[in-house]
C-alpha cells in the first residue's frame, strides 16, 4: 500500500525536530448536504527544523517516531 501524502499549513514549530501541520478537507454534511470544512492536526518529524509557522508543508506517512509522530515532512524543494 502506498504511503499517504498530505498538504497543510504549519501551525506550530515549538518542539525540537517537530512541527504541527493542520490539514483541511471538505466533506458533505450528512443532513444539510452542504460542504463543510474539517481540519485535523498532525505532528510531523522535521529533522533539520526547516519549517516555520505559517508555511505550507507536505507530510508523508512513516513508522512511528514517538507517541504522536507517525509523519515526516518532505523536503522544501519537493513541496
mmCIF file of N, CA, C and O in Angstrom:
data_model
loop_
_atom_site.group_PDB
_atom_site.id
_atom_site.type_symbol
_atom_site.label_atom_id
_atom_site.label_comp_id
_atom_site.label_asym_id
_atom_site.label_seq_id
_atom_site.Cartn_x
_atom_site.Cartn_y
_atom_site.Cartn_z
ATOM 1 N N UNK A 1 0.841 -1.171 0.000
ATOM 2 C CA UNK A 1 0.000 0.000 0.000
ATOM 3 C C UNK A 1 0.893 1.243 0.000
ATOM 4 O O UNK A 1 1.833 1.330 0.795
ATOM 5 N N UNK A 2 0.619 2.219 -0.863
ATOM 6 C CA UNK A 2 1.478 3.405 -0.907
ATOM 7 C C UNK A 2 1.286 4.275 0.328
ATOM 8 O O UNK A 2 0.229 4.269 0.962
ATOM 9 N N UNK A 3 2.330 5.035 0.627
ATOM 10 C CA UNK A 3 2.264 5.947 1.764
ATOM 11 C C UNK A 3 1.451 7.177 1.382
ATOM 12 O O UNK A 3 1.565 7.692 0.279
ATOM 13 N N UNK A 4 0.627 7.630 2.314
ATOM 14 C CA UNK A 4 -0.193 8.816 2.057
ATOM 15 C C UNK A 4 0.664 10.071 2.149
ATOM 16 O O UNK A 4 1.574 10.157 2.972
ATOM 17 N N UNK A 5 0.342 11.051 1.319
ATOM 18 C CA UNK A 5 0.985 12.361 1.360
ATOM 19 C C UNK A 5 -0.117 13.397 1.549
ATOM 20 O O UNK A 5 -1.098 13.398 0.816
ATOM 21 N N UNK A 6 0.043 14.254 2.557
ATOM 22 C CA UNK A 6 -0.943 15.287 2.853
ATOM 23 C C UNK A 6 -0.289 16.660 2.770
ATOM 24 O O UNK A 6 0.908 16.805 3.019
ATOM 25 N N UNK A 7 -1.089 17.669 2.428
ATOM 26 C CA UNK A 7 -0.618 19.049 2.392
ATOM 27 C C UNK A 7 -1.366 19.854 3.431
ATOM 28 O O UNK A 7 -2.566 19.670 3.618
ATOM 29 N N UNK A 8 -0.647 20.740 4.097
ATOM 30 C CA UNK A 8 -1.293 21.563 5.103
ATOM 31 C C UNK A 8 -0.452 22.753 5.484
ATOM 32 O O UNK A 8 0.583 23.036 4.881
ATOM 33 N N UNK A 9 -0.900 23.438 6.519
ATOM 34 C CA UNK A 9 -0.264 24.650 6.990
ATOM 35 C C UNK A 9 0.388 24.375 8.337
ATOM 36 O O UNK A 9 -0.233 23.762 9.216
ATOM 37 N N UNK A 10 1.622 24.832 8.517
ATOM 38 C CA UNK A 10 2.320 24.640 9.791
ATOM 39 C C UNK A 10 1.714 25.606 10.810
ATOM 40 O O UNK A 10 1.705 26.815 10.600
ATOM 41 N N UNK A 11 1.178 25.063 11.893
ATOM 42 C CA UNK A 11 0.565 25.903 12.924
ATOM 43 C C UNK A 11 1.454 26.033 14.158
ATOM 44 O O UNK A 11 1.240 26.919 14.981
ATOM 45 N N UNK A 12 2.466 25.154 14.296
ATOM 46 C CA UNK A 12 3.375 25.250 15.428
ATOM 47 C C UNK A 12 4.714 24.628 15.063
ATOM 48 O O UNK A 12 4.766 23.591 14.419
ATOM 49 N N UNK A 13 5.785 25.293 15.511
ATOM 50 C CA UNK A 13 7.122 24.736 15.338
ATOM 51 C C UNK A 13 7.894 24.833 16.659
ATOM 52 O O UNK A 13 9.105 24.947 16.679
ATOM 53 N N UNK A 14 7.164 24.783 17.754
ATOM 54 C CA UNK A 14 7.760 24.973 19.065
ATOM 55 C C UNK A 14 8.667 23.814 19.476
ATOM 56 O O UNK A 14 9.681 24.022 20.129
ATOM 57 N N UNK A 15 8.289 22.581 19.143
ATOM 58 C CA UNK A 15 9.074 21.430 19.553
ATOM 59 C C UNK A 15 10.343 21.284 18.741
ATOM 60 O O UNK A 15 10.425 21.715 17.597
ATOM 61 N N UNK A 16 11.358 20.676 19.335
ATOM 62 C CA UNK A 16 12.604 20.431 18.633
ATOM 63 C C UNK A 16 12.411 19.266 17.675
ATOM 64 O O UNK A 16 12.013 18.178 18.093
ATOM 65 N N UNK A 17 12.665 19.499 16.392
ATOM 66 C CA UNK A 17 12.515 18.500 15.328
ATOM 67 C C UNK A 17 11.063 18.058 15.142
ATOM 68 O O UNK A 17 10.799 16.980 14.629
ATOM 69 N N UNK A 18 10.114 18.876 15.577
ATOM 70 C CA UNK A 18 8.695 18.546 15.444
ATOM 71 C C UNK A 18 7.933 19.771 14.968
ATOM 72 O O UNK A 18 8.173 20.881 15.440
ATOM 73 N N UNK A 19 7.016 19.550 14.022
ATOM 74 C CA UNK A 19 6.084 20.607 13.631
ATOM 75 C C UNK A 19 4.678 20.043 13.712
ATOM 76 O O UNK A 19 4.486 18.826 13.673
ATOM 77 N N UNK A 20 3.703 20.929 13.841
ATOM 78 C CA UNK A 20 2.304 20.539 13.834
ATOM 79 C C UNK A 20 1.692 21.110 12.563
ATOM 80 O O UNK A 20 1.767 22.316 12.317
ATOM 81 N N UNK A 21 1.115 20.226 11.740
ATOM 82 C CA UNK A 21 0.554 20.622 10.449
ATOM 83 C C UNK A 21 -0.956 20.459 10.502
ATOM 84 O O UNK A 21 -1.462 19.403 10.885
ATOM 85 N N UNK A 22 -1.674 21.535 10.138
ATOM 86 C CA UNK A 22 -3.138 21.484 10.097
ATOM 87 C C UNK A 22 -3.564 21.207 8.662
ATOM 88 O O UNK A 22 -3.271 21.983 7.752
ATOM 89 N N UNK A 23 -4.252 20.079 8.463
ATOM 90 C CA UNK A 23 -4.709 19.668 7.139
ATOM 91 C C UNK A 23 -6.218 19.852 7.083
ATOM 92 O O UNK A 23 -6.948 19.330 7.933
ATOM 93 N N UNK A 24 -6.693 20.616 6.090
ATOM 94 C CA UNK A 24 -8.124 20.850 5.933
ATOM 95 C C UNK A 24 -8.645 20.062 4.738
ATOM 96 O O UNK A 24 -7.965 19.944 3.719
ATOM 97 N N UNK A 25 -9.847 19.530 4.881
ATOM 98 C CA UNK A 25 -10.510 18.859 3.772
ATOM 99 C C UNK A 25 -11.978 19.249 3.798
ATOM 100 O O UNK A 25 -12.479 19.730 4.812
ATOM 101 N N UNK A 26 -12.660 19.040 2.683
ATOM 102 C CA UNK A 26 -14.067 19.393 2.575
ATOM 103 C C UNK A 26 -14.896 18.128 2.501
ATOM 104 O O UNK A 26 -14.611 17.240 1.697
ATOM 105 N N UNK A 27 -15.928 18.032 3.343
ATOM 106 C CA UNK A 27 -16.840 16.883 3.340
ATOM 107 C C UNK A 27 -18.273 17.396 3.234
ATOM 108 O O UNK A 27 -18.564 18.548 3.575
ATOM 109 N N UNK A 28 -19.149 16.555 2.775
ATOM 110 C CA UNK A 28 -20.557 16.907 2.654
ATOM 111 C C UNK A 28 -21.257 16.623 3.988
ATOM 112 O O UNK A 28 -21.124 15.540 4.548
ATOM 113 N N UNK A 29 -22.009 17.609 4.484
ATOM 114 C CA UNK A 29 -22.748 17.419 5.730
ATOM 115 C C UNK A 29 -23.836 16.377 5.487
ATOM 116 O O UNK A 29 -24.570 16.449 4.490
ATOM 117 N N UNK A 30 -23.957 15.387 6.378
ATOM 118 C CA UNK A 30 -24.901 14.289 6.117
ATOM 119 C C UNK A 30 -26.370 14.700 6.072
ATOM 120 O O UNK A 30 -27.150 14.118 5.320
ATOM 121 N N UNK A 31 -26.769 15.708 6.846
ATOM 122 C CA UNK A 31 -28.164 16.116 6.885
ATOM 123 C C UNK A 31 -28.449 17.295 5.950
ATOM 124 O O UNK A 31 -29.406 17.268 5.182
ATOM 125 N N UNK A 32 -27.599 18.323 6.008
ATOM 126 C CA UNK A 32 -27.867 19.545 5.263
ATOM 127 C C UNK A 32 -27.321 19.537 3.841
ATOM 128 O O UNK A 32 -27.595 20.442 3.063
ATOM 129 N N UNK A 33 -26.504 18.528 3.506
ATOM 130 C CA UNK A 33 -25.962 18.374 2.151
ATOM 131 C C UNK A 33 -25.191 19.609 1.676
ATOM 132 O O UNK A 33 -25.236 19.970 0.516
ATOM 133 N N UNK A 34 -24.511 20.241 2.603
ATOM 134 C CA UNK A 34 -23.683 21.395 2.278
ATOM 135 C C UNK A 34 -22.223 21.022 2.545
ATOM 136 O O UNK A 34 -21.940 20.243 3.455
ATOM 137 N N UNK A 35 -21.286 21.589 1.787
ATOM 138 C CA UNK A 35 -19.882 21.300 2.071
ATOM 139 C C UNK A 35 -19.432 21.951 3.374
ATOM 140 O O UNK A 35 -19.754 23.111 3.643
ATOM 141 N N UNK A 36 -18.702 21.188 4.178
ATOM 142 C CA UNK A 36 -18.216 21.647 5.469
ATOM 143 C C UNK A 36 -16.710 21.396 5.512
ATOM 144 O O UNK A 36 -16.247 20.337 5.110
ATOM 145 N N UNK A 37 -15.953 22.391 5.997
ATOM 146 C CA UNK A 37 -14.514 22.212 6.137
ATOM 147 C C UNK A 37 -14.203 21.500 7.441
ATOM 148 O O UNK A 37 -14.661 21.910 8.514
ATOM 149 N N UNK A 38 -13.410 20.455 7.347
ATOM 150 C CA UNK A 38 -12.987 19.689 8.512
ATOM 151 C C UNK A 38 -11.469 19.740 8.551
ATOM 152 O O UNK A 38 -10.813 19.561 7.525
ATOM 153 N N UNK A 39 -10.905 19.998 9.725
ATOM 154 C CA UNK A 39 -9.454 20.065 9.828
ATOM 155 C C UNK A 39 -8.960 19.087 10.878
ATOM 156 O O UNK A 39 -9.685 18.704 11.808
ATOM 157 N N UNK A 40 -7.711 18.662 10.699
ATOM 158 C CA UNK A 40 -7.066 17.769 11.646
ATOM 159 C C UNK A 40 -5.610 18.179 11.751
ATOM 160 O O UNK A 40 -5.004 18.612 10.776
ATOM 161 N N UNK A 41 -5.047 18.042 12.944
ATOM 162 C CA UNK A 41 -3.657 18.419 13.178
ATOM 163 C C UNK A 41 -2.799 17.164 13.286
ATOM 164 O O UNK A 41 -3.153 16.222 13.987
ATOM 165 N N UNK A 42 -1.684 17.177 12.589
ATOM 166 C CA UNK A 42 -0.748 16.057 12.598
ATOM 167 C C UNK A 42 0.605 16.539 13.109
ATOM 168 O O UNK A 42 1.088 17.587 12.694
ATOM 169 N N UNK A 43 1.222 15.755 13.993
ATOM 170 C CA UNK A 43 2.585 16.028 14.440
ATOM 171 C C UNK A 43 3.520 15.340 13.458
ATOM 172 O O UNK A 43 3.371 14.153 13.184
ATOM 173 N N UNK A 44 4.490 16.084 12.928
ATOM 174 C CA UNK A 44 5.394 15.546 11.925
ATOM 175 C C UNK A 44 6.839 15.787 12.330
ATOM 176 O O UNK A 44 7.163 16.787 12.969
ATOM 177 N N UNK A 45 7.692 14.856 11.933
ATOM 178 C CA UNK A 45 9.124 14.942 12.238
ATOM 179 C C UNK A 45 9.808 15.851 11.220
ATOM 180 O O UNK A 45 9.699 15.648 10.021
ATOM 181 N N UNK A 46 10.514 16.858 11.715
ATOM 182 C CA UNK A 46 11.255 17.806 10.876
ATOM 183 C C UNK A 46 12.702 17.787 11.352
ATOM 184 O O UNK A 46 13.084 18.518 12.257
ATOM 185 N N UNK A 47 13.506 16.930 10.735
ATOM 186 C CA UNK A 47 14.867 16.657 11.210
ATOM 187 C C UNK A 47 15.720 17.914 11.356
ATOM 188 O O UNK A 47 16.445 18.068 12.334
ATOM 189 N N UNK A 48 15.656 18.834 10.395
ATOM 190 C CA UNK A 48 16.541 20.000 10.407
ATOM 191 C C UNK A 48 15.856 21.281 10.865
ATOM 192 O O UNK A 48 16.431 22.361 10.726
ATOM 193 N N UNK A 49 14.657 21.191 11.399
ATOM 194 C CA UNK A 49 13.894 22.370 11.846
ATOM 195 C C UNK A 49 13.813 23.426 10.742
ATOM 196 O O UNK A 49 14.034 24.609 10.974
ATOM 197 N N UNK A 50 13.464 23.015 9.529
ATOM 198 C CA UNK A 50 13.449 23.934 8.392
ATOM 199 C C UNK A 50 12.131 24.685 8.253
ATOM 200 O O UNK A 50 12.118 25.793 7.729
ATOM 201 N N UNK A 51 11.034 24.127 8.715
ATOM 202 C CA UNK A 51 9.727 24.756 8.540
ATOM 203 C C UNK A 51 9.396 25.672 9.709
ATOM 204 O O UNK A 51 9.694 25.364 10.861
ATOM 205 N N UNK A 52 8.770 26.796 9.392
ATOM 206 C CA UNK A 52 8.345 27.761 10.398
ATOM 207 C C UNK A 52 6.826 27.925 10.341
ATOM 208 O O UNK A 52 6.184 27.562 9.352
ATOM 209 N N UNK A 53 6.252 28.492 11.376
ATOM 210 C CA UNK A 53 4.805 28.692 11.455
ATOM 211 C C UNK A 53 4.320 29.532 10.281
ATOM 212 O O UNK A 53 4.937 30.530 9.925
ATOM 213 N N UNK A 54 3.221 29.088 9.656
ATOM 214 C CA UNK A 54 2.621 29.821 8.548
ATOM 215 C C UNK A 54 3.007 29.303 7.181
ATOM 216 O O UNK A 54 2.390 29.669 6.186
ATOM 217 N N UNK A 55 4.001 28.447 7.102
ATOM 218 C CA UNK A 55 4.431 27.914 5.812
ATOM 219 C C UNK A 55 3.590 26.701 5.425
ATOM 220 O O UNK A 55 3.050 26.001 6.284
ATOM 221 N N UNK A 56 3.489 26.452 4.126
ATOM 222 C CA UNK A 56 2.817 25.253 3.634
ATOM 223 C C UNK A 56 3.812 24.101 3.680
ATOM 224 O O UNK A 56 4.994 24.269 3.374
ATOM 225 N N UNK A 57 3.335 22.921 4.067
ATOM 226 C CA UNK A 57 4.211 21.758 4.183
ATOM 227 C C UNK A 57 3.506 20.528 3.643
ATOM 228 O O UNK A 57 2.281 20.418 3.697
ATOM 229 N N UNK A 58 4.295 19.599 3.107
ATOM 230 C CA UNK A 58 3.775 18.298 2.684
ATOM 231 C C UNK A 58 4.366 17.254 3.614
ATOM 232 O O UNK A 58 5.571 17.263 3.885
ATOM 233 N N UNK A 59 3.517 16.355 4.109
ATOM 234 C CA UNK A 59 3.970 15.321 5.040
ATOM 235 C C UNK A 59 3.642 13.948 4.467
ATOM 236 O O UNK A 59 2.698 13.795 3.691
ATOM 237 N N UNK A 60 4.441 12.955 4.845
ATOM 238 C CA UNK A 60 4.274 11.591 4.357
ATOM 239 C C UNK A 60 4.282 10.648 5.552
ATOM 240 O O UNK A 60 4.954 10.903 6.557
ATOM 241 N N UNK A 61 3.526 9.565 5.431
ATOM 242 C CA UNK A 61 3.465 8.572 6.493
ATOM 243 C C UNK A 61 4.822 7.922 6.704
ATOM 244 O O UNK A 61 5.594 7.761 5.758
ATOM 245 N N UNK A 62 5.083 7.508 7.944
ATOM 246 C CA UNK A 62 6.320 6.780 8.240
ATOM 247 C C UNK A 62 6.067 5.902 9.458
ATOM 248 O O UNK A 62 4.993 5.935 10.059
ATOM 249 N N UNK A 63 7.052 5.126 9.810
ATOM 250 C CA UNK A 63 6.966 4.322 11.021
ATOM 251 C C UNK A 63 6.935 5.262 12.221
ATOM 252 O O UNK A 63 7.479 6.365 12.155
ATOM 253 N N UNK A 64 6.295 4.856 13.323
ATOM 254 C CA UNK A 64 6.202 5.743 14.479
ATOM 255 C C UNK A 64 7.573 6.184 14.991
ATOM 256 O O UNK A 64 8.457 5.374 15.194
ATOM 257 N N UNK A 65 7.722 7.487 15.184
ATOM 258 C CA UNK A 65 8.971 8.040 15.706
ATOM 259 C C UNK A 65 8.831 8.354 17.192
ATOM 260 O O UNK A 65 9.826 8.428 17.897
ATOM 261 N N UNK A 66 7.612 8.604 17.649
ATOM 262 C CA UNK A 66 7.338 8.842 19.065
ATOM 263 C C UNK A 66 5.854 8.557 19.291
ATOM 264 O O UNK A 66 5.181 8.035 18.401
ATOM 265 N N UNK A 67 5.349 8.929 20.454
ATOM 266 C CA UNK A 67 3.951 8.660 20.781
ATOM 267 C C UNK A 67 2.998 9.309 19.786
ATOM 268 O O UNK A 67 2.009 8.704 19.372
ATOM 269 N N UNK A 68 3.277 10.539 19.374
ATOM 270 C CA UNK A 68 2.375 11.277 18.489
ATOM 271 C C UNK A 68 2.853 11.354 17.044
ATOM 272 O O UNK A 68 2.055 11.611 16.152
ATOM 273 N N UNK A 69 4.155 11.183 16.807
ATOM 274 C CA UNK A 69 4.702 11.418 15.469
ATOM 275 C C UNK A 69 4.742 10.139 14.635
ATOM 276 O O UNK A 69 5.540 9.247 14.903
ATOM 277 N N UNK A 70 3.870 10.077 13.625
ATOM 278 C CA UNK A 70 3.920 8.984 12.647
ATOM 279 C C UNK A 70 3.983 9.546 11.242
ATOM 280 O O UNK A 70 3.669 8.860 10.270
ATOM 281 N N UNK A 71 4.369 10.819 11.130
ATOM 282 C CA UNK A 71 4.511 11.501 9.848
ATOM 283 C C UNK A 71 5.856 12.196 9.830
ATOM 284 O O UNK A 71 6.401 12.556 10.872
ATOM 285 N N UNK A 72 6.402 12.390 8.626
ATOM 286 C CA UNK A 72 7.607 13.205 8.492
ATOM 287 C C UNK A 72 7.436 14.138 7.304
ATOM 288 O O UNK A 72 6.691 13.836 6.375
ATOM 289 N N UNK A 73 8.118 15.290 7.361
ATOM 290 C CA UNK A 73 7.951 16.290 6.310
ATOM 291 C C UNK A 73 8.806 15.925 5.110
ATOM 292 O O UNK A 73 9.860 15.317 5.230
ATOM 293 N N UNK A 74 8.299 16.301 3.945
ATOM 294 C CA UNK A 74 9.082 16.178 2.723
ATOM 295 C C UNK A 74 9.972 17.403 2.611
ATOM 296 O O UNK A 74 9.612 18.481 3.120
ATOM 297 N N UNK A 75 11.118 17.289 1.962
ATOM 298 C CA UNK A 75 11.982 18.471 1.818
ATOM 299 C C UNK A 75 11.268 19.620 1.115
ATOM 300 O O UNK A 75 10.354 19.397 0.332
ATOM 301 N N UNK A 76 11.716 20.841 1.404
ATOM 302 C CA UNK A 76 11.053 22.019 0.839
ATOM 303 C C UNK A 76 11.098 22.039 -0.679
ATOM 304 O O UNK A 76 10.166 22.494 -1.314
ATOM 305 N N UNK A 77 12.165 21.544 -1.301
ATOM 306 C CA UNK A 77 12.237 21.545 -2.755
ATOM 307 C C UNK A 77 11.232 20.588 -3.357
ATOM 308 O O UNK A 77 10.752 20.801 -4.470
ATOM 309 N N UNK A 78 10.838 19.533 -2.629
ATOM 310 C CA UNK A 78 9.815 18.607 -3.118
ATOM 311 C C UNK A 78 8.416 19.175 -2.920
ATOM 312 O O UNK A 78 7.470 18.786 -3.596
ATOM 313 N N UNK A 79 8.272 20.099 -1.970
ATOM 314 C CA UNK A 79 6.975 20.703 -1.706
ATOM 315 C C UNK A 79 6.774 21.848 -2.645
ATOM 316 O O UNK A 79 5.959 21.995 -3.423
#
